[in-house]
PDB file of C-alpha atoms in Angstrom:
ATOM      1  CA  UNK N   1      -6.964  76.334 129.798  1.00 57.00           C
ATOM      2  CA  UNK N   2     -10.312  77.626 130.977  1.00 72.00           C
ATOM      3  CA  UNK N   3     -12.750  78.401 128.208  1.00 88.00           C
ATOM      4  CA  UNK N   4     -14.026  81.447 130.111  1.00 93.00           C
ATOM      5  CA  UNK N   5     -11.520  83.805 131.761  1.00 95.00           C
ATOM      6  CA  UNK N   6     -12.458  86.744 133.958  1.00 96.00           C
ATOM      7  CA  UNK N   7     -10.365  89.642 135.154  1.00 96.00           C
ATOM      8  CA  UNK N   8      -9.652  90.845 137.656  1.00 97.00           C
ATOM      9  CA  UNK N   9     -10.207  88.023 140.166  1.00 95.00           C
ATOM     10  CA  UNK N  10     -10.525  90.540 143.000  1.00 96.00           C
ATOM     11  CA  UNK N  11     -11.308  94.211 142.923  1.00 97.00           C
ATOM     12  CA  UNK N  12     -11.585  96.644 145.785  1.00 97.00           C
ATOM     13  CA  UNK N  13     -12.768 100.178 145.003  1.00 97.00           C
ATOM     14  CA  UNK N  14     -14.153 103.246 146.712  1.00 97.00           C
ATOM     15  CA  UNK N  15     -17.793 104.146 146.601  1.00 97.00           C
ATOM     16  CA  UNK N  16     -18.605 106.189 143.499  1.00 97.00           C
ATOM     17  CA  UNK N  17     -15.881 104.696 141.290  1.00 97.00           C
ATOM     18  CA  UNK N  18     -16.565 103.390 137.812  1.00 98.00           C
ATOM     19  CA  UNK N  19     -16.050  99.600 137.800  1.00 98.00           C
ATOM     20  CA  UNK N  20     -15.137  97.387 134.851  1.00 98.00           C
ATOM     21  CA  UNK N  21     -15.056  93.604 134.950  1.00 98.00           C
ATOM     22  CA  UNK N  22     -13.854  91.740 131.881  1.00 98.00           C
ATOM     23  CA  UNK N  23     -14.705  88.318 130.427  1.00 98.00           C
ATOM     24  CA  UNK N  24     -12.887  86.594 127.552  1.00 97.00           C
ATOM     25  CA  UNK N  25     -13.848  83.287 126.018  1.00 95.00           C
ATOM     26  CA  UNK N  26     -12.041  81.048 123.591  1.00 91.00           C
ATOM     27  CA  UNK N  27     -14.951  79.160 121.987  1.00 85.00           C
ATOM     28  CA  UNK N  28     -18.018  79.912 119.912  1.00 88.00           C
ATOM     29  CA  UNK N  29     -20.998  80.978 121.891  1.00 90.00           C
ATOM     30  CA  UNK N  30     -24.659  81.664 121.307  1.00 87.00           C
ATOM     31  CA  UNK N  31     -25.182  83.838 124.380  1.00 90.00           C
ATOM     32  CA  UNK N  32     -23.400  85.236 127.417  1.00 93.00           C
ATOM     33  CA  UNK N  33     -24.794  85.919 130.867  1.00 94.00           C
ATOM     34  CA  UNK N  34     -23.533  88.148 133.610  1.00 97.00           C
ATOM     35  CA  UNK N  35     -24.539  86.851 137.040  1.00 97.00           C
ATOM     36  CA  UNK N  36     -24.309  88.367 140.495  1.00 97.00           C
ATOM     37  CA  UNK N  37     -23.774  86.257 143.613  1.00 95.00           C
ATOM     38  CA  UNK N  38     -24.111  87.945 147.019  1.00 90.00           C
ATOM     39  CA  UNK N  39     -22.652  86.566 150.223  1.00 83.00           C
ATOM     40  CA  UNK N  40     -25.032  83.862 151.362  1.00 78.00           C
ATOM     41  CA  UNK N  41     -24.966  82.316 147.909  1.00 72.00           C
ATOM     42  CA  UNK N  42     -27.990  83.343 145.846  1.00 88.00           C
ATOM     43  CA  UNK N  43     -27.297  83.908 142.160  1.00 94.00           C
ATOM     44  CA  UNK N  44     -29.158  86.432 140.005  1.00 94.00           C
ATOM     45  CA  UNK N  45     -28.897  86.801 136.221  1.00 93.00           C
ATOM     46  CA  UNK N  46     -28.172  90.467 135.449  1.00 95.00           C
ATOM     47  CA  UNK N  47     -27.955  90.351 131.674  1.00 92.00           C
ATOM     48  CA  UNK N  48     -28.107  87.987 128.747  1.00 92.00           C
ATOM     49  CA  UNK N  49     -26.228  89.204 125.670  1.00 91.00           C
ATOM     50  CA  UNK N  50     -25.788  87.859 122.195  1.00 89.00           C
ATOM     51  CA  UNK N  51     -24.613  91.123 120.639  1.00 90.00           C
ATOM     52  CA  UNK N  52     -24.132  94.782 121.361  1.00 93.00           C
ATOM     53  CA  UNK N  53     -24.875  96.430 124.664  1.00 95.00           C
ATOM     54  CA  UNK N  54     -27.505  96.369 127.402  1.00 95.00           C
ATOM     55  CA  UNK N  55     -28.122  98.773 130.269  1.00 96.00           C
ATOM     56  CA  UNK N  56     -30.086  98.377 133.465  1.00 94.00           C
ATOM     57  CA  UNK N  57     -29.876 101.155 135.999  1.00 96.00           C
ATOM     58  CA  UNK N  58     -26.179 101.647 136.872  1.00 97.00           C
ATOM     59  CA  UNK N  59     -25.129  98.458 135.162  1.00 97.00           C
ATOM     60  CA  UNK N  60     -23.977  98.249 131.544  1.00 98.00           C
ATOM     61  CA  UNK N  61     -22.911  95.094 129.715  1.00 97.00           C
ATOM     62  CA  UNK N  62     -21.233  94.940 126.359  1.00 97.00           C
ATOM     63  CA  UNK N  63     -20.123  92.106 124.121  1.00 96.00           C
ATOM     64  CA  UNK N  64     -17.841  91.975 121.083  1.00 95.00           C
ATOM     65  CA  UNK N  65     -18.485  88.680 119.354  1.00 92.00           C
ATOM     66  CA  UNK N  66     -15.551  89.030 116.943  1.00 92.00           C
ATOM     67  CA  UNK N  67     -13.071  89.647 119.765  1.00 94.00           C
ATOM     68  CA  UNK N  68     -14.735  87.085 122.052  1.00 95.00           C
ATOM     69  CA  UNK N  69     -14.892  89.575 124.871  1.00 96.00           C
ATOM     70  CA  UNK N  70     -17.526  91.056 127.180  1.00 98.00           C
ATOM     71  CA  UNK N  71     -17.407  93.723 129.867  1.00 98.00           C
ATOM     72  CA  UNK N  72     -19.630  94.548 132.775  1.00 98.00           C
ATOM     73  CA  UNK N  73     -19.523  98.162 133.950  1.00 98.00           C
ATOM     74  CA  UNK N  74     -20.928  99.627 137.148  1.00 98.00           C
ATOM     75  CA  UNK N  75     -21.317 103.406 137.300  1.00 97.00           C
ATOM     76  CA  UNK N  76     -21.420 105.276 140.599  1.00 97.00           C
ATOM     77  CA  UNK N  77     -20.579 102.116 142.547  1.00 97.00           C
ATOM     78  CA  UNK N  78     -22.118 101.595 145.966  1.00 97.00           C
ATOM     79  CA  UNK N  79     -21.291  99.239 148.827  1.00 96.00           C
ATOM     80  CA  UNK N  80     -24.421  97.204 148.030  1.00 95.00           C
ATOM     81  CA  UNK N  81     -22.761  96.339 144.688  1.00 96.00           C
ATOM     82  CA  UNK N  82     -20.256  94.247 146.644  1.00 96.00           C
ATOM     83  CA  UNK N  83     -20.667  90.721 145.356  1.00 97.00           C
ATOM     84  CA  UNK N  84     -19.109  88.093 143.141  1.00 96.00           C
ATOM     85  CA  UNK N  85     -19.810  88.754 139.430  1.00 97.00           C
ATOM     86  CA  UNK N  86     -19.739  85.721 137.188  1.00 96.00           C
ATOM     87  CA  UNK N  87     -19.557  85.523 133.435  1.00 96.00           C
ATOM     88  CA  UNK N  88     -21.231  82.456 131.890  1.00 94.00           C
ATOM     89  CA  UNK N  89     -21.488  81.392 128.241  1.00 92.00           C
ATOM     90  CA  UNK N  90     -23.672  79.053 126.306  1.00 88.00           C
ATOM     91  CA  UNK N  91     -21.454  77.158 123.878  1.00 84.00           C
ATOM     92  CA  UNK N  92     -22.584  76.658 120.311  1.00 80.00           C
ATOM     93  CA  UNK N  93     -22.832  73.022 119.313  1.00 69.00           C
ATOM     94  CA  UNK N  94     -22.174  71.762 122.810  1.00 58.00           C
ATOM     95  CA  UNK N  95     -24.235  70.368 125.627  1.00 60.00           C
ATOM     96  CA  UNK N  96     -26.909  72.610 127.009  1.00 71.00           C
ATOM     97  CA  UNK N  97     -26.201  74.496 130.154  1.00 77.00           C
ATOM     98  CA  UNK N  98     -23.635  77.209 130.840  1.00 86.00           C
ATOM     99  CA  UNK N  99     -19.866  77.295 131.102  1.00 90.00           C
ATOM    100  CA  UNK N 100     -18.794  79.642 133.880  1.00 92.00           C
ATOM    101  CA  UNK N 101     -15.870  81.899 134.617  1.00 94.00           C
ATOM    102  CA  UNK N 102     -14.482  81.694 138.144  1.00 93.00           C
ATOM    103  CA  UNK N 103     -15.929  85.043 139.099  1.00 94.00           C
ATOM    104  CA  UNK N 104     -14.714  88.460 140.161  1.00 96.00           C
ATOM    105  CA  UNK N 105     -14.979  89.283 143.837  1.00 96.00           C
ATOM    106  CA  UNK N 106     -15.902  92.997 144.060  1.00 97.00           C
ATOM    107  CA  UNK N 107     -15.756  95.009 147.291  1.00 97.00           C
ATOM    108  CA  UNK N 108     -16.937  98.600 147.302  1.00 97.00           C
ATOM    109  CA  UNK N 109     -15.765 100.478 150.354  1.00 97.00           C
ATOM    110  CA  UNK N 110     -17.785 103.412 151.766  1.00 95.00           C
TER     111      UNK N 110
ATOM    112  CA  UNK H   1     -43.102  81.992 146.527  1.00 66.00           C
ATOM    113  CA  UNK H   2     -39.598  82.030 145.102  1.00 75.00           C
ATOM    114  CA  UNK H   3     -39.242  81.316 141.407  1.00 91.00           C
ATOM    115  CA  UNK H   4     -36.893  78.393 142.112  1.00 96.00           C
ATOM    116  CA  UNK H   5     -36.964  76.655 145.490  1.00 96.00           C
ATOM    117  CA  UNK H   6     -34.346  74.263 146.725  1.00 97.00           C
ATOM    118  CA  UNK H   7     -34.587  71.976 149.755  1.00 96.00           C
ATOM    119  CA  UNK H   8     -32.803  71.417 152.007  1.00 96.00           C
ATOM    120  CA  UNK H   9     -30.771  74.635 152.191  1.00 95.00           C
ATOM    121  CA  UNK H  10     -28.167  73.044 154.415  1.00 96.00           C
ATOM    122  CA  UNK H  11     -27.364  69.401 155.096  1.00 97.00           C
ATOM    123  CA  UNK H  12     -24.604  67.659 156.941  1.00 97.00           C
ATOM    124  CA  UNK H  13     -24.331  63.912 156.347  1.00 96.00           C
ATOM    125  CA  UNK H  14     -21.873  61.076 156.667  1.00 96.00           C
ATOM    126  CA  UNK H  15     -19.942  59.183 154.026  1.00 97.00           C
ATOM    127  CA  UNK H  16     -21.990  56.454 152.408  1.00 96.00           C
ATOM    128  CA  UNK H  17     -25.389  57.997 153.108  1.00 96.00           C
ATOM    129  CA  UNK H  18     -27.940  58.605 150.379  1.00 96.00           C
ATOM    130  CA  UNK H  19     -28.888  62.237 149.916  1.00 96.00           C
ATOM    131  CA  UNK H  20     -31.546  63.884 147.784  1.00 97.00           C
ATOM    132  CA  UNK H  21     -31.695  67.568 146.935  1.00 98.00           C
ATOM    133  CA  UNK H  22     -34.988  68.780 145.600  1.00 98.00           C
ATOM    134  CA  UNK H  23     -35.802  71.645 143.291  1.00 98.00           C
ATOM    135  CA  UNK H  24     -39.141  73.064 142.230  1.00 97.00           C
ATOM    136  CA  UNK H  25     -39.910  76.025 139.976  1.00 96.00           C
ATOM    137  CA  UNK H  26     -42.879  78.246 139.254  1.00 95.00           C
ATOM    138  CA  UNK H  27     -41.599  79.764 136.002  1.00 91.00           C
ATOM    139  CA  UNK H  28     -43.059  77.121 133.676  1.00 90.00           C
ATOM    140  CA  UNK H  29     -39.617  76.596 132.088  1.00 90.00           C
ATOM    141  CA  UNK H  30     -38.893  73.359 130.325  1.00 89.00           C
ATOM    142  CA  UNK H  31     -35.174  73.398 130.963  1.00 91.00           C
ATOM    143  CA  UNK H  32     -33.788  72.611 134.413  1.00 94.00           C
ATOM    144  CA  UNK H  33     -30.211  72.204 135.552  1.00 95.00           C
ATOM    145  CA  UNK H  34     -28.170  71.124 138.515  1.00 97.00           C
ATOM    146  CA  UNK H  35     -24.831  72.823 139.087  1.00 96.00           C
ATOM    147  CA  UNK H  36     -22.140  72.432 141.728  1.00 96.00           C
ATOM    148  CA  UNK H  37     -20.009  75.305 143.021  1.00 94.00           C
ATOM    149  CA  UNK H  38     -16.605  74.763 144.621  1.00 92.00           C
ATOM    150  CA  UNK H  39     -14.219  77.500 145.824  1.00 85.00           C
ATOM    151  CA  UNK H  40     -11.694  78.288 143.102  1.00 82.00           C
ATOM    152  CA  UNK H  41     -13.463  76.118 140.493  1.00 85.00           C
ATOM    153  CA  UNK H  42     -16.624  78.054 139.830  1.00 87.00           C
ATOM    154  CA  UNK H  43     -19.888  76.441 138.838  1.00 92.00           C
ATOM    155  CA  UNK H  44     -19.977  73.204 136.926  1.00 93.00           C
ATOM    156  CA  UNK H  45     -22.874  71.384 135.289  1.00 93.00           C
ATOM    157  CA  UNK H  46     -23.925  68.054 136.779  1.00 96.00           C
ATOM    158  CA  UNK H  47     -27.148  67.194 134.885  1.00 95.00           C
ATOM    159  CA  UNK H  48     -29.721  68.945 132.787  1.00 94.00           C
ATOM    160  CA  UNK H  49     -33.218  68.166 131.547  1.00 94.00           C
ATOM    161  CA  UNK H  50     -35.264  69.516 128.678  1.00 89.00           C
ATOM    162  CA  UNK H  51     -38.468  67.823 129.837  1.00 88.00           C
ATOM    163  CA  UNK H  52     -39.604  64.919 131.952  1.00 90.00           C
ATOM    164  CA  UNK H  53     -38.449  62.370 129.336  1.00 90.00           C
ATOM    165  CA  UNK H  54     -35.150  64.026 128.489  1.00 92.00           C
ATOM    166  CA  UNK H  55     -32.270  63.797 130.987  1.00 94.00           C
ATOM    167  CA  UNK H  56     -28.683  64.543 130.034  1.00 93.00           C
ATOM    168  CA  UNK H  57     -25.319  64.253 131.761  1.00 93.00           C
ATOM    169  CA  UNK H  58     -23.241  67.315 132.249  1.00 91.00           C
ATOM    170  CA  UNK H  59     -19.547  67.790 132.837  1.00 88.00           C
ATOM    171  CA  UNK H  60     -19.387  66.072 136.284  1.00 94.00           C
ATOM    172  CA  UNK H  61     -22.236  63.542 136.514  1.00 95.00           C
ATOM    173  CA  UNK H  62     -20.286  60.670 138.084  1.00 95.00           C
ATOM    174  CA  UNK H  63     -21.614  59.862 141.541  1.00 95.00           C
ATOM    175  CA  UNK H  64     -24.895  61.693 140.931  1.00 97.00           C
ATOM    176  CA  UNK H  65     -28.313  60.818 139.506  1.00 97.00           C
ATOM    177  CA  UNK H  66     -31.378  62.909 138.810  1.00 97.00           C
ATOM    178  CA  UNK H  67     -35.127  62.547 138.437  1.00 96.00           C
ATOM    179  CA  UNK H  68     -37.506  64.894 136.611  1.00 96.00           C
ATOM    180  CA  UNK H  69     -40.753  64.092 138.329  1.00 92.00           C
ATOM    181  CA  UNK H  70     -42.753  66.804 136.581  1.00 94.00           C
ATOM    182  CA  UNK H  71     -42.067  69.887 134.532  1.00 93.00           C
ATOM    183  CA  UNK H  72     -41.684  71.851 137.773  1.00 95.00           C
ATOM    184  CA  UNK H  73     -39.624  69.358 139.781  1.00 96.00           C
ATOM    185  CA  UNK H  74     -36.034  68.192 139.323  1.00 97.00           C
ATOM    186  CA  UNK H  75     -34.210  66.318 142.087  1.00 98.00           C
ATOM    187  CA  UNK H  76     -30.568  65.420 142.472  1.00 98.00           C
ATOM    188  CA  UNK H  77     -29.431  62.302 144.340  1.00 97.00           C
ATOM    189  CA  UNK H  78     -26.153  61.223 145.741  1.00 96.00           C
ATOM    190  CA  UNK H  79     -26.501  57.482 146.138  1.00 91.00           C
ATOM    191  CA  UNK H  80     -23.527  57.087 148.414  1.00 95.00           C
ATOM    192  CA  UNK H  81     -22.134  60.407 149.480  1.00 96.00           C
ATOM    193  CA  UNK H  82     -18.365  60.969 149.718  1.00 96.00           C
ATOM    194  CA  UNK H  83     -16.423  63.904 151.262  1.00 96.00           C
ATOM    195  CA  UNK H  84     -15.374  65.371 147.917  1.00 95.00           C
ATOM    196  CA  UNK H  85     -19.060  65.927 147.137  1.00 97.00           C
ATOM    197  CA  UNK H  86     -19.067  68.616 149.833  1.00 97.00           C
ATOM    198  CA  UNK H  87     -20.092  71.685 147.870  1.00 96.00           C
ATOM    199  CA  UNK H  88     -22.779  74.299 147.221  1.00 95.00           C
ATOM    200  CA  UNK H  89     -25.391  72.962 144.803  1.00 97.00           C
ATOM    201  CA  UNK H  90     -27.599  75.117 142.617  1.00 97.00           C
ATOM    202  CA  UNK H  91     -30.701  74.299 140.651  1.00 97.00           C
ATOM    203  CA  UNK H  92     -31.529  76.578 137.747  1.00 95.00           C
ATOM    204  CA  UNK H  93     -34.236  76.960 135.156  1.00 94.00           C
ATOM    205  CA  UNK H  94     -34.195  78.535 131.741  1.00 89.00           C
ATOM    206  CA  UNK H  95     -36.499  79.416 128.883  1.00 83.00           C
ATOM    207  CA  UNK H  96     -33.463  79.395 126.561  1.00 72.00           C
ATOM    208  CA  UNK H  97     -34.225  80.842 123.132  1.00 64.00           C
ATOM    209  CA  UNK H  98     -37.338  82.722 124.159  1.00 62.00           C
ATOM    210  CA  UNK H  99     -36.731  85.626 126.528  1.00 70.00           C
ATOM    211  CA  UNK H 100     -33.337  84.475 127.771  1.00 75.00           C
ATOM    212  CA  UNK H 101     -34.709  83.984 131.264  1.00 82.00           C
ATOM    213  CA  UNK H 102     -32.401  82.228 133.728  1.00 88.00           C
ATOM    214  CA  UNK H 103     -33.263  81.726 137.382  1.00 94.00           C
ATOM    215  CA  UNK H 104     -31.266  80.070 140.142  1.00 95.00           C
ATOM    216  CA  UNK H 105     -32.358  78.636 143.414  1.00 95.00           C
ATOM    217  CA  UNK H 106     -30.801  79.877 146.645  1.00 94.00           C
ATOM    218  CA  UNK H 107     -28.436  76.926 146.795  1.00 95.00           C
ATOM    219  CA  UNK H 108     -28.128  73.839 148.955  1.00 96.00           C
ATOM    220  CA  UNK H 109     -24.961  73.610 151.060  1.00 96.00           C
ATOM    221  CA  UNK H 110     -23.984  69.940 151.492  1.00 97.00           C
ATOM    222  CA  UNK H 111     -21.276  68.761 153.854  1.00 97.00           C
ATOM    223  CA  UNK H 112     -20.215  65.146 153.740  1.00 97.00           C
ATOM    224  CA  UNK H 113     -18.163  64.043 156.734  1.00 95.00           C
TER     225      UNK H 113
END
């Protein structure tokens, strides 16, 4: 069983829709990252969370440590938001480095 | 200059050849990582380094070696490349525990024929 599970795997939505991507993990973590990977490969860290909620522009990330769950929300989605969104966690007590979900492939249609 | 620079960006090689992927960073981070990305498997940790004297194996280190030549430079070597090492490779740096900064290079696409 994967330690980090994302849902949905694929999501197609219309421009302007509110988007939610979910991440559940089964192990203890010290931090969680949401990453964005555009076609062509580059990866950008959007947020690092250890508790609560963070907001940057149209992106909002939340984490519930007790429920081992995080969500990434995109408000007023736009075609340029089309990308793969990856949840990654830093395990407590384990090797350094991140453990990754398999990603959510988001397509926003005009 | 990019925060994390990987070279080469694309490489096609043959089975048995030695390959080196290089990574340099301008962030001043102590921690550097090499990850491999495969379709359907996501990213997996190959090696990581806390400083030039501290190198650690990750989840999938077999068939790979690394060298931390300086704080800013971390290279990944495939001593004898095999086809199942065909993948997209990413270098990353982190200031873990300070500002939570995490930066990835643009990736190096390696094809082993």
